[in-house]
Short mmCIF file of C-alpha atoms in Angstrom, two decimals:
data_model
loop_
_atom_site.label_atom_id
_atom_site.label_comp_id
_atom_site.label_asym_id
_atom_site.label_seq_id
_atom_site.Cartn_x
_atom_site.Cartn_y
_atom_site.Cartn_z
CA MET A 1 -4.88 10.27 -4.25
CA GLY A 2 -1.46 10.29 -5.80
CA LEU A 3 -0.05 11.51 -2.50
CA LEU A 4 2.07 8.46 -1.72
CA PRO A 5 4.88 8.89 -4.28
CA GLY A 6 7.64 11.24 -3.23
CA THR A 7 6.33 12.15 0.21
CA PRO A 8 8.86 12.11 3.07
CA ARG A 9 8.63 9.13 5.39
CA LEU A 10 8.58 10.68 8.85
CA ALA A 11 6.09 8.44 10.61
CA ASP A 12 8.73 5.92 11.71
CA ARG A 13 10.62 8.62 13.59
CA HIS A 14 7.46 9.98 15.12
CA THR A 15 6.17 6.65 16.42
CA GLY A 16 9.38 4.90 17.40
CA GLY A 17 7.50 1.68 16.75
CA GLN A 18 4.82 2.51 19.31
CA ARG A 19 1.11 2.71 18.57
CA GLN A 20 0.60 6.25 19.75
CA PRO A 21 -2.88 7.69 19.12
CA LEU A 22 -2.56 11.02 17.38
CA ASN A 23 -5.27 13.54 16.56
CA PHE A 24 -4.52 14.33 12.94
CA GLN A 25 -7.62 16.44 12.48
CA ASN A 26 -5.82 19.42 14.03
CA ILE A 27 -2.53 18.96 12.16
CA ASP A 28 -1.66 21.26 9.27
CA PHE A 29 -1.76 19.88 5.74
CA LYS A 30 2.01 19.90 5.11
CA THR A 31 2.73 17.91 8.27
CA LEU A 32 -0.03 15.50 7.36
CA VAL A 33 1.53 14.83 3.96
CA GLN A 34 4.91 14.27 5.58
CA THR A 35 3.49 11.87 8.15
CA ALA A 36 1.25 9.78 5.88
CA GLN A 37 2.81 6.35 5.44
CA VAL A 38 1.69 2.86 4.55
CA GLN A 39 4.74 0.70 5.27
CA GLY A 40 5.20 -0.32 8.90
CA LEU A 41 7.40 -3.40 8.58
CA SER A 42 10.58 -1.41 9.18
CA ILE A 43 9.39 -0.64 12.73
CA ASN A 44 8.28 -4.22 13.44
CA GLN A 45 10.63 -5.37 16.19
CA ASP A 46 9.81 -9.01 15.44
CA LEU A 47 11.62 -8.76 12.10
CA PRO A 48 15.42 -9.03 11.81
CA GLN A 49 17.32 -5.74 11.87
CA ALA A 50 18.79 -6.46 8.43
CA THR A 51 15.28 -6.84 7.00
CA ARG A 52 14.07 -3.63 8.62
CA ASN A 53 17.07 -1.69 7.32
CA ILE A 54 16.50 -2.87 3.75
CA LEU A 55 12.81 -2.07 3.86
CA GLU A 56 13.37 1.38 5.31
CA ARG A 57 15.84 2.29 2.54
CA ALA A 58 13.62 0.93 -0.22
CA ASP A 59 10.48 2.58 1.11
CA GLN A 60 12.12 5.96 1.59
CA ALA A 61 13.21 5.79 -2.05
CA GLN A 62 9.71 4.67 -3.10
CA ARG A 63 11.18 1.76 -5.06
CA GLN A 64 10.89 -1.98 -5.43
CA LEU A 65 13.35 -4.31 -3.75
CA THR A 66 16.44 -5.24 -5.75
CA THR A 67 17.17 -8.88 -6.50
CA ASP A 68 19.81 -9.02 -3.78
CA GLU A 69 17.59 -7.28 -1.23
CA LEU A 70 14.74 -9.65 -1.99
CA ALA A 71 17.02 -12.68 -1.64
CA THR A 72 18.29 -11.46 1.74
CA ILE A 73 14.82 -10.81 3.14
CA CYS A 74 13.42 -14.12 1.89
CA GLN A 75 16.38 -16.03 3.28
CA LEU A 76 15.65 -14.52 6.70
CA SER A 77 11.89 -15.04 6.48
CA GLY A 78 12.02 -18.52 4.96
CA MET A 79 9.81 -17.32 2.11
CA ASP A 80 10.32 -18.55 -1.45
CA ASP A 81 11.38 -15.44 -3.34
CA SER A 82 9.48 -16.47 -6.47
CA LEU A 83 6.15 -15.08 -5.22
CA PRO A 84 7.26 -11.58 -4.18
CA GLY A 85 9.63 -11.60 -7.16
CA SER A 86 6.70 -12.21 -9.47
CA LEU A 87 4.69 -9.38 -7.88
CA ILE A 88 7.63 -7.03 -8.33
CA HIS A 89 8.25 -8.09 -11.92
CA ARG A 90 4.55 -7.83 -12.83
CA SER A 91 3.71 -4.68 -10.84
CA ASP A 92 3.32 -2.31 -13.80
CA GLN A 93 1.50 -4.97 -15.80
CA LEU A 94 -0.83 -5.83 -12.90
CA VAL A 95 -1.84 -2.23 -12.36
CA ASN A 96 -2.43 -1.73 -16.09
CA GLN A 97 -4.46 -4.95 -16.33
CA ALA A 98 -6.58 -4.01 -13.33
CA ARG A 99 -7.19 -0.55 -14.74
CA GLY A 100 -8.10 -1.90 -18.19
CA HIS A 101 -10.50 -4.48 -16.78
CA LEU A 102 -12.12 -1.97 -14.45
CA LEU A 103 -12.66 0.58 -17.21
CA GLU A 104 -14.05 -2.10 -19.51
CA THR A 105 -16.52 -3.50 -17.00
CA GLN A 106 -17.38 -0.31 -15.09
CA PRO A 107 -16.79 2.63 -17.46
CA HIS A 108 -19.13 4.83 -15.43
CA LEU A 109 -16.42 5.16 -12.78
CA VAL A 110 -14.41 7.54 -14.97
CA GLN A 111 -17.40 9.41 -16.37
CA PRO A 112 -18.79 12.64 -14.85
CA GLY A 113 -20.16 11.80 -11.43
CA GLY A 114 -18.11 8.60 -11.19
CA ALA A 115 -15.78 7.77 -8.30
CA LEU A 116 -12.68 8.08 -10.51
CA TYR A 117 -13.63 11.26 -12.38
CA PRO A 118 -11.93 13.50 -13.55
CA GLN A 119 -8.89 11.95 -15.24
CA ASP A 120 -6.30 13.28 -12.80
CA ARG A 121 -8.22 11.62 -9.96
CA ALA A 122 -8.15 8.29 -11.79
CA ASP A 123 -4.43 8.65 -12.57
CA ALA A 124 -3.68 9.42 -8.93
CA CYS A 125 -5.68 6.38 -7.84
CA TRP A 126 -3.58 4.07 -9.99
CA ARG A 127 -0.32 5.68 -8.85
CA ASP A 128 -1.33 4.97 -5.28
CA CYS A 129 -2.36 1.43 -6.23
CA TRP A 130 1.14 0.85 -7.62
CA ASN A 131 2.63 2.00 -4.33
CA PHE A 132 0.22 -0.13 -2.31
CA LEU A 133 1.27 -3.14 -4.40
CA ARG A 134 4.93 -2.24 -3.88
CA VAL A 135 4.48 -2.35 -0.10
CA ILE A 136 2.48 -5.57 -0.36
CA SER A 137 5.43 -7.12 -2.19
CA TYR A 138 7.58 -6.17 0.83
CA ALA A 139 5.03 -7.85 3.11
CA VAL A 140 4.92 -11.03 1.02
CA ALA A 141 8.72 -11.25 1.08
CA CYS A 142 8.58 -11.03 4.88
CA ASP A 143 5.66 -13.49 5.04
CA GLN A 144 3.68 -10.86 6.98
CA SER A 145 0.06 -9.99 6.22
CA CYS A 146 -0.08 -7.12 8.76
CA PHE A 147 2.34 -4.59 7.39
CA THR A 148 1.04 -1.05 7.82
CA ASN A 149 2.21 1.79 10.06
CA PRO A 150 -0.69 2.62 12.44
CA SER A 151 -0.06 6.35 12.82
CA GLY A 152 1.07 6.68 9.20
CA MET A 153 -2.19 5.12 8.01
CA ALA A 154 -4.21 7.38 10.32
CA ALA A 155 -2.49 10.35 8.69
CA LEU A 156 -3.18 8.94 5.23
CA ARG A 157 -6.87 8.44 6.02
CA GLU A 158 -7.13 12.04 7.24
CA LEU A 159 -5.26 13.23 4.15
CA TYR A 160 -7.63 11.32 1.89
CA ARG A 161 -10.58 12.79 3.80
CA ARG A 162 -9.34 16.36 3.35
CA MET A 163 -8.64 15.75 -0.33
CA ASN A 164 -12.09 14.21 -0.84
CA VAL A 165 -10.50 11.05 -2.21
CA PRO A 166 -13.26 8.65 -3.33
CA ILE A 167 -12.49 5.65 -1.11
CA GLU A 168 -15.21 3.74 -2.96
CA GLY A 169 -13.20 4.03 -6.17
CA MET A 170 -9.98 3.09 -4.39
CA ASN A 171 -11.61 -0.01 -2.89
CA ILE A 172 -12.88 -1.11 -6.30
CA ALA A 173 -9.46 -0.53 -7.86
CA LEU A 174 -7.65 -2.45 -5.13
CA GLY A 175 -10.15 -5.30 -5.36
CA GLN A 176 -9.45 -5.62 -9.06
CA LEU A 177 -5.70 -5.40 -8.42
CA LYS A 178 -5.98 -8.25 -5.91
CA GLU A 179 -7.73 -10.46 -8.45
CA LYS A 180 -5.05 -9.77 -11.06
CA ALA A 181 -2.27 -10.41 -8.51
CA LEU A 182 -3.80 -13.81 -7.72
CA GLU A 183 -3.79 -14.90 -11.36
CA GLY A 184 -1.12 -17.50 -11.96
CA VAL A 185 -0.56 -18.11 -8.24
CA SER A 186 -1.31 -21.79 -7.65
CA ARG A 187 -0.18 -22.62 -4.12
CA SER A 188 -2.98 -22.18 -1.59
CA ASN A 189 -0.70 -20.69 1.08
CA ASP A 190 0.59 -18.10 -1.38
CA ARG A 191 -2.92 -17.18 -2.49
CA GLN A 192 -4.04 -16.82 1.12
CA LEU A 193 -1.10 -14.57 1.97
CA ILE A 194 -1.91 -12.24 -0.93
CA ARG A 195 -5.59 -12.17 0.05
CA ASP A 196 -4.69 -11.46 3.67
CA CYS A 197 -2.39 -8.59 2.66
CA PHE A 198 -5.08 -6.93 0.56
CA GLN A 199 -7.67 -7.50 3.27
CA HIS A 200 -5.42 -5.88 5.87
CA LEU A 201 -4.86 -2.88 3.62
CA HIS A 202 -8.60 -2.60 2.90
CA ALA A 203 -9.40 -2.66 6.60
CA GLU A 204 -6.83 0.01 7.39
CA LEU A 205 -7.94 2.30 4.58
CA ASN A 206 -11.57 2.03 5.60
CA LYS A 207 -11.25 2.52 9.34
CA SER A 208 -13.65 5.12 10.67
CA ALA A 209 -12.03 8.24 12.07
CA VAL A 210 -14.57 8.21 14.88
CA LYS A 211 -14.62 5.09 17.03
CA SER A 212 -17.61 4.25 19.18
#
């Protein structure tokens, strides 16, 4: 964990928007880090070019959307910018609240033998959660619940496997983050979109490397 911030975003160039099956098990570690990517909206040909350009720039810089960028994307998607704007504004707070609640209710996770032990593993988990939430805010602005990059996620799953990342701990953390993100969201369509985004991410993170 903690591998999402600052890693080059090469998966878009490698895939060209196509779902090409790649065998990441034989790829060297450095290439794997460079190829791991969550965000796939910028290669979604169904989205306007202006939207894809904004998302690509923001994602490469590992940053939230600016007010102007958010307004442009929401104008094109027909989405009210208040929901993604709230997720952006509350991102640090949401991650901290989720972490605090998780540690209060399940302290064993950060104790020896727990899924988020030792401390650097827990810290990395929450850094990745912040980045997952950042990309989800992109998806909400676009009104898209399927937002990941297929080959980039395959590389991330293989990277997590090699690093022995405790997916159980990540799932628990993301589940708590989802609940905190839903707090204060009253409209049923908005709540469903957030749930769908988290469910999509959960499914992609937990895909088996070996398919029957």
